[in-house]
Short mmCIF file of C-alpha atoms and ligand atoms in Angstrom, two decimals:
data_model
loop_
_atom_site.label_atom_id
_atom_site.label_comp_id
_atom_site.label_asym_id
_atom_site.label_seq_id
_atom_site.Cartn_x
_atom_site.Cartn_y
_atom_site.Cartn_z
CA MET A 36 -11.08 -9.83 -10.50
CA LYS A 37 -10.81 -10.79 -6.84
CA MET A 38 -14.00 -11.56 -4.96
CA LYS A 39 -12.50 -10.40 -1.69
CA LEU A 40 -12.85 -6.73 -2.68
CA VAL A 41 -16.21 -6.88 -0.96
CA ALA A 42 -16.97 -3.16 -1.09
CA GLY A 43 -16.37 -3.06 -4.80
CA LEU A 44 -18.01 -6.26 -5.86
CA THR A 45 -20.99 -4.67 -7.61
CA ILE A 46 -18.70 -2.09 -9.18
CA ALA A 47 -16.31 -4.75 -10.44
CA MET A 48 -19.07 -6.78 -12.02
CA THR A 49 -20.61 -3.73 -13.67
CA ALA A 50 -17.19 -2.83 -15.05
CA GLY A 51 -16.93 -6.32 -16.51
CA LEU A 52 -20.18 -5.82 -18.44
CA PHE A 53 -19.01 -2.52 -19.90
CA VAL A 54 -15.75 -4.04 -21.05
CA GLY A 55 -17.61 -6.65 -23.05
CA ALA A 56 -19.68 -3.98 -24.78
CA MET A 57 -16.73 -1.89 -25.98
CA THR A 58 -15.58 -1.77 -29.57
CA ALA A 59 -11.96 -2.04 -30.65
CA SER A 60 -11.84 0.81 -33.19
CA ALA A 61 -8.72 2.96 -32.51
CA ASP A 62 -10.66 6.25 -32.47
CA ASP A 63 -12.94 4.95 -29.76
CA LEU A 64 -10.11 4.19 -27.36
CA VAL A 65 -10.17 6.18 -24.15
CA SER A 66 -6.67 7.59 -23.62
CA ILE A 67 -5.19 7.48 -20.14
CA GLY A 68 -1.87 8.67 -18.76
CA PHE A 69 -0.69 6.90 -15.61
CA ALA A 70 2.20 8.38 -13.61
CA GLN A 71 3.22 5.40 -11.46
CA VAL A 72 5.54 5.76 -8.43
CA GLY A 73 8.22 3.32 -9.63
CA HIS A 74 9.06 -0.37 -9.34
CA GLU A 75 10.37 -0.52 -5.77
CA SER A 76 8.34 -3.42 -4.41
CA ASP A 77 6.20 -6.51 -5.02
CA TRP A 78 3.20 -4.34 -4.15
CA ARG A 79 4.13 -1.88 -6.89
CA THR A 80 4.51 -4.66 -9.46
CA ALA A 81 1.02 -5.91 -8.60
CA SER A 82 -0.40 -2.38 -8.84
CA THR A 83 1.17 -1.79 -12.25
CA LYS A 84 -0.07 -5.12 -13.54
CA SER A 85 -3.57 -4.40 -12.27
CA CYS A 86 -3.63 -1.09 -14.21
CA GLN A 87 -2.13 -2.58 -17.36
CA ASP A 88 -4.62 -5.47 -17.30
CA VAL A 89 -7.65 -3.24 -16.81
CA PHE A 90 -6.61 -0.38 -19.12
CA SER A 91 -5.68 -2.60 -22.07
CA GLU A 92 -6.50 -1.87 -25.70
CA GLU A 93 -8.72 -4.91 -25.66
CA ASN A 94 -10.77 -3.24 -22.95
CA GLY A 95 -11.03 0.00 -24.94
CA TYR A 96 -8.08 2.02 -23.61
CA ASN A 97 -4.87 3.53 -24.85
CA LEU A 98 -2.61 3.64 -21.77
CA SER A 99 0.52 5.82 -21.55
CA PHE A 100 2.39 4.35 -18.61
CA VAL A 101 5.30 6.18 -16.99
CA ASP A 102 7.41 4.55 -14.26
CA CYS A 103 8.66 7.61 -12.35
CA ASP A 104 11.37 5.67 -10.49
CA ASN A 105 10.54 7.38 -7.18
CA ASP A 106 11.54 10.79 -8.59
CA GLU A 107 9.05 13.53 -7.68
CA ALA A 108 10.23 15.91 -10.43
CA ALA A 109 9.96 13.16 -13.05
CA GLN A 110 6.43 12.45 -11.87
CA LYS A 111 5.31 16.08 -12.38
CA GLU A 112 7.00 16.04 -15.78
CA ALA A 113 5.08 12.89 -16.70
CA VAL A 114 1.80 14.57 -15.76
CA ARG A 115 2.71 17.60 -17.89
CA SER A 116 3.54 15.34 -20.83
CA PHE A 117 0.07 13.78 -20.50
CA ILE A 118 -1.44 17.28 -20.66
CA GLU A 119 0.54 17.92 -23.84
CA GLN A 120 -0.67 14.63 -25.31
CA GLU A 121 -4.24 15.73 -24.49
CA VAL A 122 -5.12 12.41 -22.89
CA ASP A 123 -8.72 11.93 -21.74
CA TYR A 124 -7.83 11.06 -18.12
CA ILE A 125 -4.76 11.23 -15.89
CA ILE A 126 -4.07 8.75 -13.09
CA ILE A 127 -1.47 9.71 -10.49
CA ASP A 128 -0.03 7.59 -7.68
CA PRO A 129 1.68 10.45 -5.83
CA ILE A 130 5.21 9.64 -4.66
CA ILE A 131 4.85 12.20 -1.90
CA ALA A 132 1.71 13.72 -0.45
CA THR A 133 2.48 17.41 -0.95
CA GLY A 134 3.46 19.87 -3.68
CA TRP A 135 0.64 19.04 -6.09
CA ASP A 136 -1.57 22.09 -6.39
CA THR A 137 0.23 23.80 -9.31
CA VAL A 138 0.32 20.80 -11.60
CA LEU A 139 -3.23 19.78 -10.69
CA THR A 140 -4.36 23.31 -11.56
CA GLU A 141 -2.70 22.82 -14.96
CA CYS A 142 -4.69 19.60 -15.45
CA GLU A 143 -7.87 21.39 -14.43
CA ASP A 144 -7.16 24.28 -16.85
CA ALA A 145 -6.63 21.72 -19.62
CA GLY A 146 -9.98 20.13 -18.72
CA ILE A 147 -8.43 16.72 -17.98
CA PRO A 148 -9.92 14.89 -15.00
CA VAL A 149 -7.35 13.46 -12.56
CA ILE A 150 -7.89 10.29 -10.57
CA VAL A 151 -5.52 9.65 -7.67
CA ILE A 152 -4.71 6.04 -6.90
CA ASP A 153 -3.11 4.44 -3.79
CA ARG A 154 -1.21 7.24 -1.99
CA THR A 155 -3.04 10.47 -1.20
CA ILE A 156 -2.46 14.10 -2.15
CA ASP A 157 -2.77 16.13 1.02
CA ASP A 158 -2.43 19.72 -0.21
CA SER A 159 -4.85 19.98 -3.11
CA ASP A 160 -8.35 18.73 -3.85
CA LYS A 161 -8.22 19.34 -7.61
CA TYR A 162 -8.84 15.72 -8.51
CA VAL A 163 -12.06 13.85 -9.13
CA SER A 164 -11.56 10.76 -6.98
CA TRP A 165 -9.02 8.91 -4.91
CA VAL A 166 -8.99 5.08 -4.73
CA GLY A 167 -6.73 3.50 -2.12
CA SER A 168 -6.15 2.28 1.41
CA ASN A 169 -6.41 3.83 4.85
CA PHE A 170 -2.73 3.73 5.84
CA LYS A 171 -3.32 5.08 9.33
CA THR A 172 -5.76 2.22 9.96
CA GLU A 173 -3.03 -0.20 8.84
CA GLY A 174 -0.61 1.34 11.35
CA LEU A 175 -3.24 1.28 14.11
CA ALA A 176 -3.95 -2.38 13.28
CA ALA A 177 -0.27 -3.28 13.67
CA GLY A 178 -0.13 -1.45 17.02
CA GLU A 179 -3.36 -2.84 18.44
CA TRP A 180 -2.45 -6.35 17.28
CA LEU A 181 0.98 -6.08 18.93
CA LYS A 182 -0.62 -5.03 22.20
CA ALA A 183 -2.96 -8.07 22.12
CA TYR A 184 -0.17 -10.44 21.04
CA ALA A 185 2.26 -9.22 23.70
CA GLU A 186 -0.43 -9.67 26.35
CA ALA A 187 -1.16 -13.19 25.14
CA LYS A 188 2.57 -14.03 25.28
CA GLY A 189 3.20 -12.35 28.63
CA ILE A 190 5.62 -9.83 27.09
CA ASP A 191 5.44 -6.70 29.20
CA GLU A 192 8.09 -4.51 27.61
CA ILE A 193 8.14 -3.43 23.98
CA ASN A 194 11.31 -1.97 22.48
CA ALA A 195 10.67 -1.45 18.79
CA LEU A 196 12.74 -0.55 15.76
CA VAL A 197 10.83 0.84 12.80
CA ILE A 198 12.02 0.68 9.20
CA SER A 199 9.73 3.19 7.55
CA GLY A 200 8.69 3.59 3.92
CA SER A 201 9.60 6.43 1.57
CA THR A 202 9.60 9.59 3.67
CA GLY A 203 6.70 11.94 2.98
CA SER A 204 4.62 9.35 1.12
CA SER A 205 1.15 9.08 2.60
CA ALA A 206 1.71 5.32 3.05
CA GLN A 207 4.70 6.07 5.32
CA ILE A 208 2.99 8.93 7.14
CA GLY A 209 -0.18 6.94 7.89
CA ARG A 210 1.57 3.74 8.99
CA SER A 211 4.00 5.67 11.20
CA GLU A 212 1.25 7.77 12.78
CA GLY A 213 -1.01 4.80 13.45
CA PHE A 214 1.69 2.67 15.10
CA GLN A 215 3.12 5.63 17.04
CA GLU A 216 -0.33 6.44 18.44
CA ILE A 217 -0.59 3.01 20.06
CA ALA A 218 3.06 3.07 21.17
CA ASP A 219 2.46 6.40 22.94
CA ARG A 220 -0.73 5.16 24.57
CA GLU A 221 0.91 1.94 25.78
CA GLY A 222 4.19 3.56 26.84
CA TRP A 223 6.32 1.47 24.44
CA THR A 224 9.79 2.56 23.44
CA ILE A 225 10.44 3.20 19.77
CA LEU A 226 14.22 3.08 19.76
CA ASP A 227 14.62 4.37 16.20
CA GLU A 228 12.77 4.97 12.94
CA GLN A 229 14.74 5.22 9.69
CA THR A 230 13.61 4.90 6.12
CA GLY A 231 14.28 1.83 3.99
CA ASP A 232 12.53 3.54 1.05
CA PHE A 233 10.17 0.58 0.62
CA THR A 234 13.00 -1.50 -0.92
CA GLU A 235 14.69 -4.75 0.05
CA ALA A 236 18.16 -3.14 -0.19
CA GLY A 237 16.98 -0.24 1.98
CA GLY A 238 15.50 -2.58 4.59
CA GLN A 239 18.72 -4.58 4.75
CA GLU A 240 20.91 -1.51 5.08
CA VAL A 241 18.85 0.02 7.89
CA MET A 242 18.62 -3.31 9.75
CA GLU A 243 22.38 -3.86 9.45
CA SER A 244 22.98 -0.58 11.20
CA TYR A 245 20.22 -1.23 13.79
CA ALA A 246 21.69 -4.69 14.55
CA LYS A 247 24.97 -3.04 15.48
CA SER A 248 23.62 0.02 17.34
CA TYR A 249 20.84 -1.74 19.26
CA GLU A 250 22.29 -5.21 19.80
CA GLY A 251 20.23 -7.07 22.43
CA LYS A 252 18.03 -4.02 23.09
CA TYR A 253 15.01 -4.65 20.85
CA ASN A 254 12.24 -7.24 20.69
CA VAL A 255 10.12 -5.86 17.84
CA VAL A 256 11.02 -4.84 14.27
CA VAL A 257 8.35 -3.10 12.21
CA CYS A 258 8.96 -2.95 8.45
CA GLN A 259 6.55 -0.76 6.53
CA ASN A 260 6.46 -3.15 3.57
CA ASP A 261 7.32 -6.76 2.76
CA ASN A 262 10.37 -5.93 0.67
CA GLU A 263 11.95 -4.07 3.57
CA ALA A 264 11.16 -7.11 5.73
CA PHE A 265 13.00 -9.38 3.25
CA GLY A 266 16.09 -7.17 3.56
CA ALA A 267 15.75 -6.90 7.35
CA MET A 268 15.61 -10.71 7.60
CA THR A 269 18.86 -11.05 5.66
CA ALA A 270 20.49 -8.54 8.02
CA MET A 271 19.16 -10.33 11.11
CA ASP A 272 20.29 -13.70 9.73
CA ASN A 273 23.78 -12.28 9.23
CA ALA A 274 23.77 -10.81 12.73
CA GLY A 275 22.57 -14.10 14.28
CA VAL A 276 19.28 -12.60 15.48
CA SER A 277 16.24 -14.90 15.53
CA TYR A 278 12.80 -13.59 14.58
CA GLY A 279 9.22 -14.69 13.88
CA PRO A 280 6.77 -16.54 16.14
CA ASN A 281 9.55 -18.72 17.63
CA GLY A 282 12.34 -16.16 17.61
CA ASP A 283 13.55 -13.38 19.87
CA VAL A 284 12.17 -10.59 17.67
CA ILE A 285 8.54 -10.07 16.69
CA LEU A 286 8.68 -9.14 13.00
CA ILE A 287 5.79 -7.04 11.69
CA SER A 288 5.29 -6.23 8.01
CA PHE A 289 2.81 -4.49 5.71
CA ASP A 290 1.47 -5.28 2.20
CA ALA A 291 0.94 -9.06 2.56
CA CYS A 292 1.94 -9.79 -1.03
CA THR A 293 2.48 -13.46 -2.00
CA ALA A 294 6.13 -13.57 -0.95
CA GLY A 295 5.31 -11.85 2.36
CA LEU A 296 2.59 -14.37 3.16
CA LYS A 297 4.99 -17.21 2.31
CA ASP A 298 7.30 -15.80 4.98
CA VAL A 299 4.40 -15.71 7.43
CA GLN A 300 3.75 -19.37 6.65
CA ALA A 301 7.47 -20.13 7.06
CA GLU A 302 7.33 -18.66 10.61
CA LYS A 303 9.53 -15.70 9.75
CA ILE A 304 7.15 -12.72 9.65
CA THR A 305 4.96 -12.77 12.78
CA ALA A 306 2.09 -10.68 11.37
CA ASP A 307 1.53 -9.02 7.98
CA PHE A 308 -0.95 -6.16 7.50
CA GLU A 309 -2.41 -6.14 4.03
CA CYS A 310 -2.49 -3.23 1.65
CA ASN A 311 -4.52 -4.17 -1.41
CA PRO A 312 -2.91 -3.07 -4.71
CA LEU A 313 -5.73 -4.17 -7.03
CA ALA A 314 -7.39 -0.76 -7.31
CA ALA A 315 -7.57 -0.45 -11.09
CA PRO A 316 -11.09 -1.94 -11.49
CA PHE A 317 -12.40 0.75 -9.16
CA VAL A 318 -10.54 3.45 -11.07
CA GLU A 319 -12.16 2.11 -14.21
CA GLU A 320 -15.55 2.44 -12.57
CA VAL A 321 -14.78 6.10 -11.78
CA ILE A 322 -13.89 6.65 -15.45
CA LYS A 323 -17.12 4.97 -16.59
CA GLN A 324 -19.09 7.24 -14.31
CA LEU A 325 -17.35 10.31 -15.71
CA GLN A 326 -17.98 9.08 -19.26
CA ASN A 327 -21.69 8.82 -18.37
CA GLY A 328 -21.77 12.29 -16.85
CA GLU A 329 -22.20 10.92 -13.33
CA GLU A 330 -20.41 12.20 -10.23
CA PRO A 331 -18.10 9.56 -8.71
CA GLU A 332 -17.37 9.21 -5.01
CA LYS A 333 -14.49 11.43 -3.86
CA GLU A 334 -12.91 8.56 -1.87
CA VAL A 335 -13.03 4.81 -2.50
CA PHE A 336 -11.39 2.57 0.12
CA MET A 337 -9.91 -0.84 -0.58
CA VAL A 338 -10.81 -3.76 1.70
CA GLU A 339 -7.87 -5.42 3.51
CA HIS A 340 -7.06 -8.27 5.87
CA TRP A 341 -4.52 -8.90 8.63
CA TYR A 342 -2.50 -12.11 8.41
CA GLY A 343 -0.58 -14.41 10.74
CA LEU A 344 -0.38 -18.04 11.85
CA GLU A 345 -2.57 -19.58 14.60
CA ASP A 346 -0.13 -18.32 17.19
CA ALA A 347 -0.68 -14.72 16.06
CA ALA A 348 -4.45 -14.99 15.65
CA VAL A 349 -5.34 -12.95 18.72
CA PRO A 350 -8.51 -10.85 18.61
CA PHE A 351 -8.06 -7.08 18.89
CA GLU A 352 -9.95 -3.84 18.25
CA ILE A 353 -9.38 -0.63 16.36
CA ASP A 354 -11.44 2.24 17.81
CA GLY A 355 -13.83 -0.30 19.30
CA GLU A 356 -14.20 -2.22 16.00
CA PRO A 357 -13.41 -5.93 16.44
CA GLN A 358 -10.63 -7.20 14.15
CA GLU A 359 -9.54 -10.69 13.18
CA VAL A 360 -6.23 -12.12 12.09
CA THR A 361 -6.69 -14.38 9.07
CA VAL A 362 -4.60 -17.54 9.39
CA VAL A 363 -2.42 -18.00 6.30
CA THR A 364 -3.06 -21.15 4.29
CA ASP A 365 -1.85 -22.44 0.90
CA GLU A 366 -5.16 -21.34 -0.65
CA ILE A 367 -4.76 -17.80 0.64
CA ILE A 368 -1.21 -17.58 -0.68
CA GLU A 369 -2.36 -18.97 -4.02
CA ALA A 370 -5.07 -16.33 -4.35
CA GLN A 371 -2.86 -13.39 -3.33
CA TYR A 372 -1.10 -11.00 -5.71
O1 GYE B 153 3.12 -0.46 0.77
C1 GYE B 153 4.92 -0.35 -0.78
C2 GYE B 153 5.03 0.40 -2.05
O2 GYE B 153 2.07 3.11 -1.70
C3 GYE B 153 0.90 1.51 -0.44
O3 GYE B 153 4.32 1.58 -1.82
C4 GYE B 153 2.01 1.76 -1.36
C5 GYE B 153 3.35 1.34 -0.84
C6 GYE B 153 3.46 -0.13 -0.53
O4 GYE B 153 6.28 0.55 -2.48
O5 GYE B 153 5.29 -1.68 -0.92
#
């Protein structure tokens, strides 16, 4: 359990005590169905592992895990199969933010509490709790940081290319909105925004086409996750475009998983805006509260950090709140997911 989840520290420790007290008898296991988005990224792998570690048999759970492979219909089917199995709780990481009310009503009618993890559901409130990140804040952070960094470097014109995440996911919507808000305020040009579907292959494909269409016209590339950034770097390498703190292009990424932070350290990604995937301990706390007849919080936010090297460690603000860039070190990379 990571100590940096400051907001959840008490929760996490309490959860640890409960785990110890549980018995292993099969009948006592709490059954959980988890409809996961897919396996598109390092972030997703860390999220899946976090859930499988926390909701293990050893800890008193029987977890039905379904990898929905980014298929919205398959995800609804998975939820319906959990209803049929009469699981005790359903966890959903919604691939897209809308279209949920019918199936959530079915869960409600079956008396099965739903907990939403990571991405949000924007058109229904028929779930007990949501545990995840503020994606718009992440987008605002990237924008406000870029403004401060450009000022520090004497760059007075921003021409950005955005490789967005899976269209219609709340992670994509929030990051796009946040960054766009600052771009509009500062009068930056966003030359294009196309989806890389949060994958390395998608990031590479979009960047290959950008490199041809916008040759010599851009000085910022924003990738909405690390895996897209890995693909974009391959495409820029092939096109002979230099990037990172010493290159021609400022490369911004989100997630800050281990491999992303290694690329920050290697002076490839200029700044990486964290999205913390280790939400499962907080979901477990919600389940404990429900088991005890208590009413959990409707929203639980993960704590996140913004990363760069010394060169990128410029102070900035989001809505008047001072922000810091954490300088990446070996220890930080070691501790990351
Ligand atoms: O940023 C990306 C993943 O929903 C926050 O999904 C998550 C996003 C994450 O594929 O890497």
